[in-house]
Coordinates of C-alpha atoms and ligand atoms in Angstrom, one line a residue:
X48 CA 100.9 54.4 71.5
X49 CA 100.9 58.0 73.2
X50 CA 100.9 57.7 76.9
X51 CA 102.9 54.8 78.5
X52 CA 101.4 54.5 81.6
X53 CA 103.5 53.1 84.8
X54 CA 104.8 50.5 82.2
X55 CA 108.4 51.2 81.2
X56 CA 109.4 52.5 85.2
X57 CA 112.7 50.9 85.8
X58 CA 113.2 48.3 88.2
X59 CA 117.1 49.6 89.6
X60 CA 120.0 47.2 91.1
X61 CA 117.8 46.6 94.6
X62 CA 113.8 46.3 92.9
X63 CA 113.2 49.4 93.9
X64 CA 111.5 50.8 90.8
X65 CA 112.5 54.4 89.5
X66 CA 114.6 56.2 87.1
X67 CA 117.7 58.7 86.6
X68 CA 114.9 62.0 87.1
X69 CA 111.4 62.2 88.1
X70 CA 109.7 65.0 87.2
X71 CA 106.6 66.0 89.6
X72 CA 103.8 67.2 87.6
X73 CA 103.0 66.5 84.3
X74 CA 102.3 70.4 83.7
X75 CA 104.4 73.5 81.3
X76 CA 107.1 73.6 84.1
X77 CA 107.4 69.3 84.1
X78 CA 107.0 68.9 80.1
X79 CA 109.2 71.1 79.7
X80 CA 111.7 69.6 81.3
X81 CA 111.4 66.8 79.8
X82 CA 111.8 67.9 77.0
X83 CA 115.2 67.8 77.6
X84 CA 115.8 65.0 78.8
X85 CA 113.7 62.1 77.0
X86 CA 113.7 58.8 78.4
X87 CA 115.8 59.8 81.3
X88 CA 112.8 61.4 82.8
X89 CA 109.8 59.6 84.0
X90 CA 107.3 62.0 84.5
X91 CA 104.9 61.3 87.9
X92 CA 101.2 63.4 87.5
X93 CA 97.9 63.0 88.5
X94 CA 95.5 63.4 85.8
X95 CA 95.7 61.6 82.3
X96 CA 98.6 64.5 81.0
X97 CA 96.4 67.8 78.8
X98 CA 93.7 66.6 81.0
X99 CA 93.4 68.7 83.6
X100 CA 92.4 72.9 82.0
X101 CA 93.3 75.8 85.3
X102 CA 94.7 78.2 83.4
X103 CA 92.7 80.4 80.6
X104 CA 95.8 80.3 78.4
X105 CA 97.5 83.3 76.8
X106 CA 100.5 83.6 76.4
X107 CA 102.9 85.3 73.5
X108 CA 103.2 83.5 70.2
X109 CA 106.9 84.0 69.9
X110 CA 106.6 81.4 73.3
X111 CA 104.5 78.9 71.3
X112 CA 106.7 79.0 68.3
X113 CA 110.2 78.7 70.0
X114 CA 108.2 75.2 72.0
X115 CA 107.0 74.6 68.2
X116 CA 103.6 74.3 69.5
X117 CA 102.2 76.5 66.9
X118 CA 99.3 74.3 65.9
X119 CA 97.8 74.6 69.4
X120 CA 97.7 78.4 68.8
X121 CA 93.1 79.3 68.5
X122 CA 94.1 82.9 68.5
X123 CA 96.2 84.6 67.9
X124 CA 96.2 89.0 69.3
X125 CA 98.0 92.1 67.9
X126 CA 95.6 94.2 70.4
X127 CA 95.4 94.2 74.6
X128 CA 92.8 97.1 75.5
X129 CA 92.2 97.8 79.3
X130 CA 89.1 99.2 80.6
X131 CA 88.8 100.8 83.6
X132 CA 85.4 102.8 85.7
X133 CA 86.9 106.2 83.1
X134 CA 87.5 104.0 79.7
X135 CA 89.3 102.2 77.6
X136 CA 92.9 101.6 77.1
X137 CA 94.1 99.4 73.8
X138 CA 97.7 98.6 73.7
X139 CA 99.3 97.3 70.8
X140 CA 101.2 93.8 71.1
X141 CA 104.1 93.9 70.0
X142 CA 105.7 90.8 70.0
X143 CA 101.7 89.7 69.1
X144 CA 99.9 87.2 72.1
X145 CA 98.0 83.7 72.0
X146 CA 95.3 82.3 73.7
X147 CA 96.2 78.1 73.4
X148 CA 94.3 74.3 73.4
X149 CA 95.6 73.6 77.2
X150 CA 95.3 69.5 76.2
X151 CA 96.7 69.4 72.5
X152 CA 99.7 72.1 73.9
X153 CA 101.1 69.6 77.0
X154 CA 99.8 66.6 73.9
X155 CA 102.9 67.9 71.6
X156 CA 105.3 68.6 74.4
X157 CA 104.9 65.5 75.8
X158 CA 105.0 63.3 72.7
X159 CA 107.9 65.2 71.5
X160 CA 110.3 64.7 74.7
X161 CA 109.6 61.0 74.4
X162 CA 110.0 60.8 78.1
X163 CA 108.1 58.3 80.5
X164 CA 104.8 59.0 82.3
X165 CA 102.3 56.9 85.7
X166 CA 99.4 58.2 86.3
X167 CA 99.6 58.7 90.7
X168 CA 99.3 61.3 93.2
X169 CA 102.3 62.3 94.6
X170 CA 102.0 61.7 98.8
X171 CA 104.9 62.6 100.2
X172 CA 109.0 61.9 99.6
X173 CA 111.4 59.7 101.5
X174 CA 114.6 60.8 101.3
X175 CA 115.5 60.5 96.6
X176 CA 112.4 58.2 96.9
X177 CA 109.5 59.8 95.9
X178 CA 106.1 58.3 97.5
X179 CA 103.3 58.1 95.6
X180 CA 99.3 56.3 95.0
X181 CA 100.7 53.7 92.5
X182 CA 104.2 53.0 94.7
X183 CA 107.2 54.4 95.8
X184 CA 109.7 55.2 92.9
X185 CA 113.5 55.7 93.6
X186 CA 114.9 59.3 91.5
X187 CA 118.3 59.7 91.1
X188 CA 117.6 63.8 90.4
X189 CA 114.0 65.6 91.0
X190 CA 112.6 68.4 90.2
X191 CA 108.9 69.3 91.5
X192 CA 107.0 70.9 88.8
X193 CA 103.6 70.5 90.3
X194 CA 102.2 74.1 90.5
X195 CA 101.3 75.7 93.5
X196 CA 101.3 72.9 96.4
X197 CA 105.0 71.6 95.3
X198 CA 104.1 68.0 96.2
X199 CA 107.6 67.8 96.9
X200 CA 109.6 70.0 97.8
X201 CA 107.0 70.3 101.1
X202 CA 108.0 67.6 101.9
X203 CA 110.9 68.6 102.9
X204 CA 109.9 72.8 103.4
X205 CA 106.4 72.2 104.4
X206 CA 106.5 75.8 105.1
X207 CA 106.9 76.4 101.9
X208 CA 103.8 76.9 100.7
X209 CA 102.0 80.7 102.4
X210 CA 98.2 80.8 101.3
X211 CA 98.2 84.5 102.1
X212 CA 100.3 84.6 99.1
X213 CA 97.7 82.9 96.8
X214 CA 95.8 84.1 93.3
X215 CA 93.1 82.6 92.7
X216 CA 91.5 82.6 90.0
X217 CA 88.4 82.0 88.7
X218 CA 86.8 81.0 84.5
X219 CA 83.8 79.9 81.7
X220 CA 84.6 79.4 78.6
X221 CA 81.3 80.1 76.3
X222 CA 80.3 80.1 72.5
X223 CA 81.6 84.0 71.4
X224 CA 84.3 86.1 69.1
X225 CA 85.8 88.6 69.7
X226 CA 89.3 90.3 68.2
X227 CA 91.9 91.2 70.9
X228 CA 92.8 90.4 75.1
X229 CA 90.9 92.6 77.7
X230 CA 91.3 93.4 80.9
X231 CA 89.0 94.3 83.6
X232 CA 90.3 96.5 86.4
X233 CA 87.1 97.7 88.7
X234 CA 86.2 97.8 92.0
X235 CA 82.4 97.4 91.4
X236 CA 83.3 93.5 90.1
X237 CA 86.3 92.5 92.3
X238 CA 88.1 95.1 94.8
X239 CA 92.1 93.9 94.6
X240 CA 91.5 91.7 91.5
X241 CA 91.3 91.9 87.7
X242 CA 88.6 90.1 85.3
X243 CA 89.4 89.1 82.0
X244 CA 88.1 88.4 78.3
X245 CA 90.3 86.0 76.1
X246 CA 88.5 85.3 72.8
X247 CA 89.5 81.8 71.4
X248 CA 88.4 81.2 67.6
X249 CA 84.6 80.2 68.5
X250 CA 84.7 80.7 72.8
X251 CA 85.6 83.1 74.9
X252 CA 87.2 82.8 77.8
X253 CA 86.0 85.0 80.4
X254 CA 87.2 85.3 83.9
X255 CA 87.6 87.1 87.7
X256 CA 91.1 86.8 89.6
X257 CA 91.8 88.1 92.7
X258 CA 94.6 88.9 95.5
X259 CA 92.5 87.6 98.1
X260 CA 93.5 83.7 98.6
X261 CA 90.4 85.0 101.1
X262 CA 87.5 86.6 97.7
X263 CA 84.4 85.7 96.8
X264 CA 85.1 85.2 93.3
X265 CA 81.9 83.8 92.3
X266 CA 79.7 87.4 92.7
X267 CA 81.8 89.7 90.7
X268 CA 81.7 86.8 87.8
X269 CA 78.5 86.8 87.8
X270 CA 78.3 91.1 87.6
X271 CA 81.1 90.8 85.2
X272 CA 79.1 88.5 83.0
X273 CA 75.9 90.4 82.9
X274 CA 78.1 93.6 82.2
X275 CA 79.2 91.9 79.1
X276 CA 75.7 90.1 78.7
X277 CA 76.7 86.8 79.0
X278 CA 75.7 84.0 80.8
X279 CA 77.5 80.8 82.3
X280 CA 78.8 78.2 85.5
X281 CA 83.0 78.9 86.0
X282 CA 84.2 75.4 85.2
X283 CA 88.0 75.9 86.1
X284 CA 90.2 77.5 87.9
X285 CA 92.8 77.3 91.5
X286 CA 95.7 79.1 92.8
X287 CA 98.8 80.7 91.5
X288 CA 101.5 81.8 94.3
X289 CA 102.4 86.0 94.1
X290 CA 105.1 85.2 95.6
X291 CA 109.1 83.7 95.3
X292 CA 110.4 81.0 96.7
X293 CA 113.7 79.1 96.6
X294 CA 114.4 77.8 93.3
X295 CA 115.8 74.5 95.1
X296 CA 115.0 72.9 98.1
X297 CA 117.7 70.8 99.3
X298 CA 118.4 68.8 96.2
X299 CA 115.5 68.9 94.3
X300 CA 114.9 71.8 91.0
X301 CA 111.7 73.3 91.7
X302 CA 110.1 75.3 88.1
X303 CA 106.1 76.9 87.5
X304 CA 104.5 77.8 90.3
X305 CA 105.8 75.9 92.1
X306 CA 108.9 77.9 92.4
X307 CA 106.7 80.4 92.0
X308 CA 107.9 81.7 88.7
X309 CA 104.6 83.5 87.8
X310 CA 104.8 86.6 87.6
X311 CA 102.2 89.4 89.7
X312 CA 100.1 91.2 88.9
X313 CA 99.5 89.9 85.2
X314 CA 99.5 86.3 87.2
X315 CA 101.0 85.0 83.5
X316 CA 103.0 81.9 84.5
X317 CA 103.2 79.8 81.7
X318 CA 105.7 81.3 79.5
X319 CA 107.6 81.4 82.9
X320 CA 106.6 77.5 84.0
X321 CA 108.4 76.7 80.5
X322 CA 111.9 78.5 80.1
X323 CA 112.7 77.6 83.9
X324 CA 111.4 74.1 82.7
X325 CA 113.0 74.0 79.9
X326 CA 116.8 75.1 81.1
X327 CA 116.0 73.0 84.7
X328 CA 115.6 70.1 82.7
X329 CA 118.4 70.8 80.4
X330 CA 121.0 71.6 83.9
X331 CA 120.0 68.2 84.8
X332 CA 120.5 66.6 81.5
X333 CA 124.5 68.1 82.0
X334 CA 124.2 66.5 85.1
X335 CA 123.4 62.9 84.4
X336 CA 126.3 63.5 82.1
X337 CA 128.7 65.1 83.8
X338 CA 129.1 68.1 82.0
X339 CA 127.9 69.2 85.5
X340 CA 128.0 68.1 89.2
X341 CA 124.7 68.4 90.9
X342 CA 126.1 71.1 93.5
X343 CA 127.3 73.7 90.8
X344 CA 123.5 72.2 88.7
X345 CA 121.9 73.7 91.8
X346 CA 123.8 77.2 91.8
X347 CA 123.9 77.7 88.4
X348 CA 120.3 76.9 87.9
X349 CA 119.5 80.1 91.0
X350 CA 121.6 82.4 89.6
X351 CA 119.1 82.2 86.6
X352 CA 116.7 82.2 88.8
X353 CA 117.7 86.2 90.3
X354 CA 117.5 87.7 87.8
X355 CA 113.9 86.5 87.3
X356 CA 113.3 88.1 91.1
X357 CA 114.8 91.2 90.2
X358 CA 111.7 92.3 87.9
X359 CA 109.2 89.4 89.8
X360 CA 109.6 92.4 92.9
X361 CA 109.2 94.5 90.3
X362 CA 105.8 93.5 89.1
X363 CA 105.1 92.4 92.8
X364 CA 105.3 96.4 93.9
X365 CA 102.8 97.6 90.8
X366 CA 100.5 94.4 92.3
X367 CA 100.1 95.9 95.6
X368 CA 98.8 99.7 94.1
X369 CA 95.5 97.6 92.3
X370 CA 93.8 97.1 95.7
X371 CA 94.4 100.8 97.0
X372 CA 94.7 103.5 93.9
X373 CA 92.3 104.3 92.8
X374 CA 90.6 103.7 89.7
X375 CA 90.8 106.6 88.1
X376 CA 95.0 107.0 88.8
X377 CA 94.9 103.0 87.5
X378 CA 92.9 104.6 84.3
X379 CA 95.9 107.4 83.9
X380 CA 98.3 105.1 84.4
X381 CA 97.4 102.5 81.9
X382 CA 97.0 106.1 79.5
X383 CA 100.3 106.5 79.8
X384 CA 101.7 103.5 79.5
X385 CA 100.4 103.2 76.1
X386 CA 101.3 106.4 75.0
X387 CA 104.2 106.4 71.6
X388 CA 106.7 107.1 74.0
X389 CA 106.4 105.0 76.7
X390 CA 104.3 102.2 75.2
X391 CA 107.3 100.3 72.6
X392 CA 109.6 100.0 75.7
X393 CA 107.3 99.1 77.9
X394 CA 105.4 96.1 75.7
X395 CA 108.5 95.0 74.3
X396 CA 111.1 94.4 77.5
X397 CA 107.2 92.9 79.1
X398 CA 107.7 90.3 76.3
X399 CA 111.1 89.9 75.9
X400 CA 111.3 89.4 80.0
X401 CA 111.9 84.8 79.4
X402 CA 114.5 84.9 76.5
X403 CA 116.1 82.0 75.9
X404 CA 119.6 81.9 78.0
X405 CA 123.1 80.6 77.5
X406 CA 123.9 78.5 80.5
X407 CA 127.1 79.2 82.2
X408 CA 130.1 77.4 82.0
X409 CA 130.3 74.9 84.7
X410 CA 132.2 76.3 87.8
X411 CA 134.1 73.3 88.5
X412 CA 135.0 70.5 86.1
X413 CA 133.1 67.3 87.8
X414 CA 136.0 64.9 88.4
X415 CA 138.4 67.8 89.2
X416 CA 140.6 67.4 92.1
X417 CA 139.4 69.6 94.6
X418 CA 142.6 68.7 97.2
Ligands
FAD161 C1 92.1 81.2 86.6 C2 93.7 81.2 86.1 C3 94.5 82.1 85.2 C4 95.3 81.3 84.3 N1 95.5 82.3 83.2 C5 96.8 82.1 83.0 C6 97.5 82.4 81.3 O1 96.4 83.4 80.9 N2 97.8 83.0 81.0 C7 98.7 82.5 81.9 O2 99.7 82.9 81.4 N3 98.8 81.9 82.8 C8 97.6 82.0 84.2 N4 97.6 81.6 84.5 C9 98.8 80.7 86.0 C10 99.1 79.8 84.9 O3 97.9 78.6 85.2 C11 100.4 79.1 85.7 O4 101.5 79.5 86.1 C12 100.7 77.2 85.3 O5 100.4 76.7 85.3 C13 102.1 76.5 85.8 O6 102.2 75.6 85.1 P1 102.9 74.8 86.1 O7 103.5 73.3 85.2 O8 104.1 75.4 86.7 O9 101.8 74.3 87.2 P2 100.7 73.5 86.8 O10 99.9 73.7 85.7 O11 99.8 73.7 87.9 O12 101.3 71.7 86.8 C14 100.9 71.8 87.9 C15 100.5 69.6 87.4 O13 100.9 69.0 88.5 C16 100.5 67.9 88.5 N5 100.1 67.8 90.3 C17 99.9 68.8 91.2 N6 100.1 68.5 93.1 C18 100.3 66.8 92.7 C19 100.6 65.9 93.0 N7 100.4 65.6 94.7 N8 101.1 64.2 92.7 C20 101.4 64.3 91.1 N9 100.3 65.5 90.2 C21 100.0 66.8 91.0 C22 98.3 68.6 88.9 O14 97.8 68.1 87.8 C23 99.3 69.7 87.4 O15 99.3 68.6 86.5 C24 95.9 81.6 84.7 C25 95.6 80.5 86.8 C26 95.0 80.7 87.3 C27 94.1 80.0 87.9

């Protein structure tokens, strides 16, 4: 049986239900953490694993290969295009990008992880007891991978979610075929944002996003579809934080959108959710195995996330220009970035951003005499 909802939640000594590690959220970050933890992890999600898709689901092909989910890939992109009102610029994608089937990818990760899952809505946190619609669940370690709303961490830090710093996105999926991955920067479609067209085999995912949380996306999406000669109703969408959040809140680890790890400007969050989810899972496993203390695990994770932040700061700076630069300037910047002297350097560095990292040794061995 693929799913083991609820049945296998351990009963700990005092009769409460619990698990070594409770992971809030069974999407990219949560499942990557579960991969490292196996049956010691209990994943809590309000939906069936893979049932709800918010994302357009594009990521570097190397990430699909690294996480062993090549089978979920629907189309590989070797070229990317930036379209403005002043022309189109082609980028060679090296490494290549791909579009994947969300459900297939999530189910493959979950099956491999061998973690347990509880289908329930997280409603709060009392100490280390997660309050859910299926009753209280005690977690030895807590990982918040519940996306932008941060279901666990906000119980300790209600100000974690800043609604002014959420990107909004909306997408339609319609039959059709196309080559390459396409981005459209055009204030006539959406000011302070962009539209996209991601082909996936026999369907096209066309969407629109804006950094302004009050942006009206639907009229822009209709204009975009009209321009492409397509028609369809939006079927999915959501919010993404574009500002860094703390990677730990007290003794809770945060990964993926819960920690604001999605990259500003490109809104690429999946590979970073997988990357940091996996890191958190590996650190949590070391803590469980007594190879690291929990404070050391939390500090190690914070240090690893700090490196990521330097680059997100740069991307946030670039994002700030989208709504203010004349469209012609955006076109000229795209042309400059696509020149042979710049492109391999720029695209290569961007694509290598989430390469696997080795965990540093613990600063103080477990059980060391502090005196
Ligand atoms: C329209 C749109 C298009 C996008 N396209 C791309 C793209 O092409 N490529 C890319 O890299 N990124 C894309 N992103 C961003 C990407 O979707 C996110 O960065 C990514 O999903 C973050 O993964 P996550 O695991 O951290 O959180 P999520 O994928 O948001 O998963 C959170 C999980 O937690 C569960 N959960 C939340 N609250 C609770 C609760 N209270 N109780 C129980 N369970 C709960 C949810 O059900 C969900 O399963 C897009 C985003 C949007 C909105």
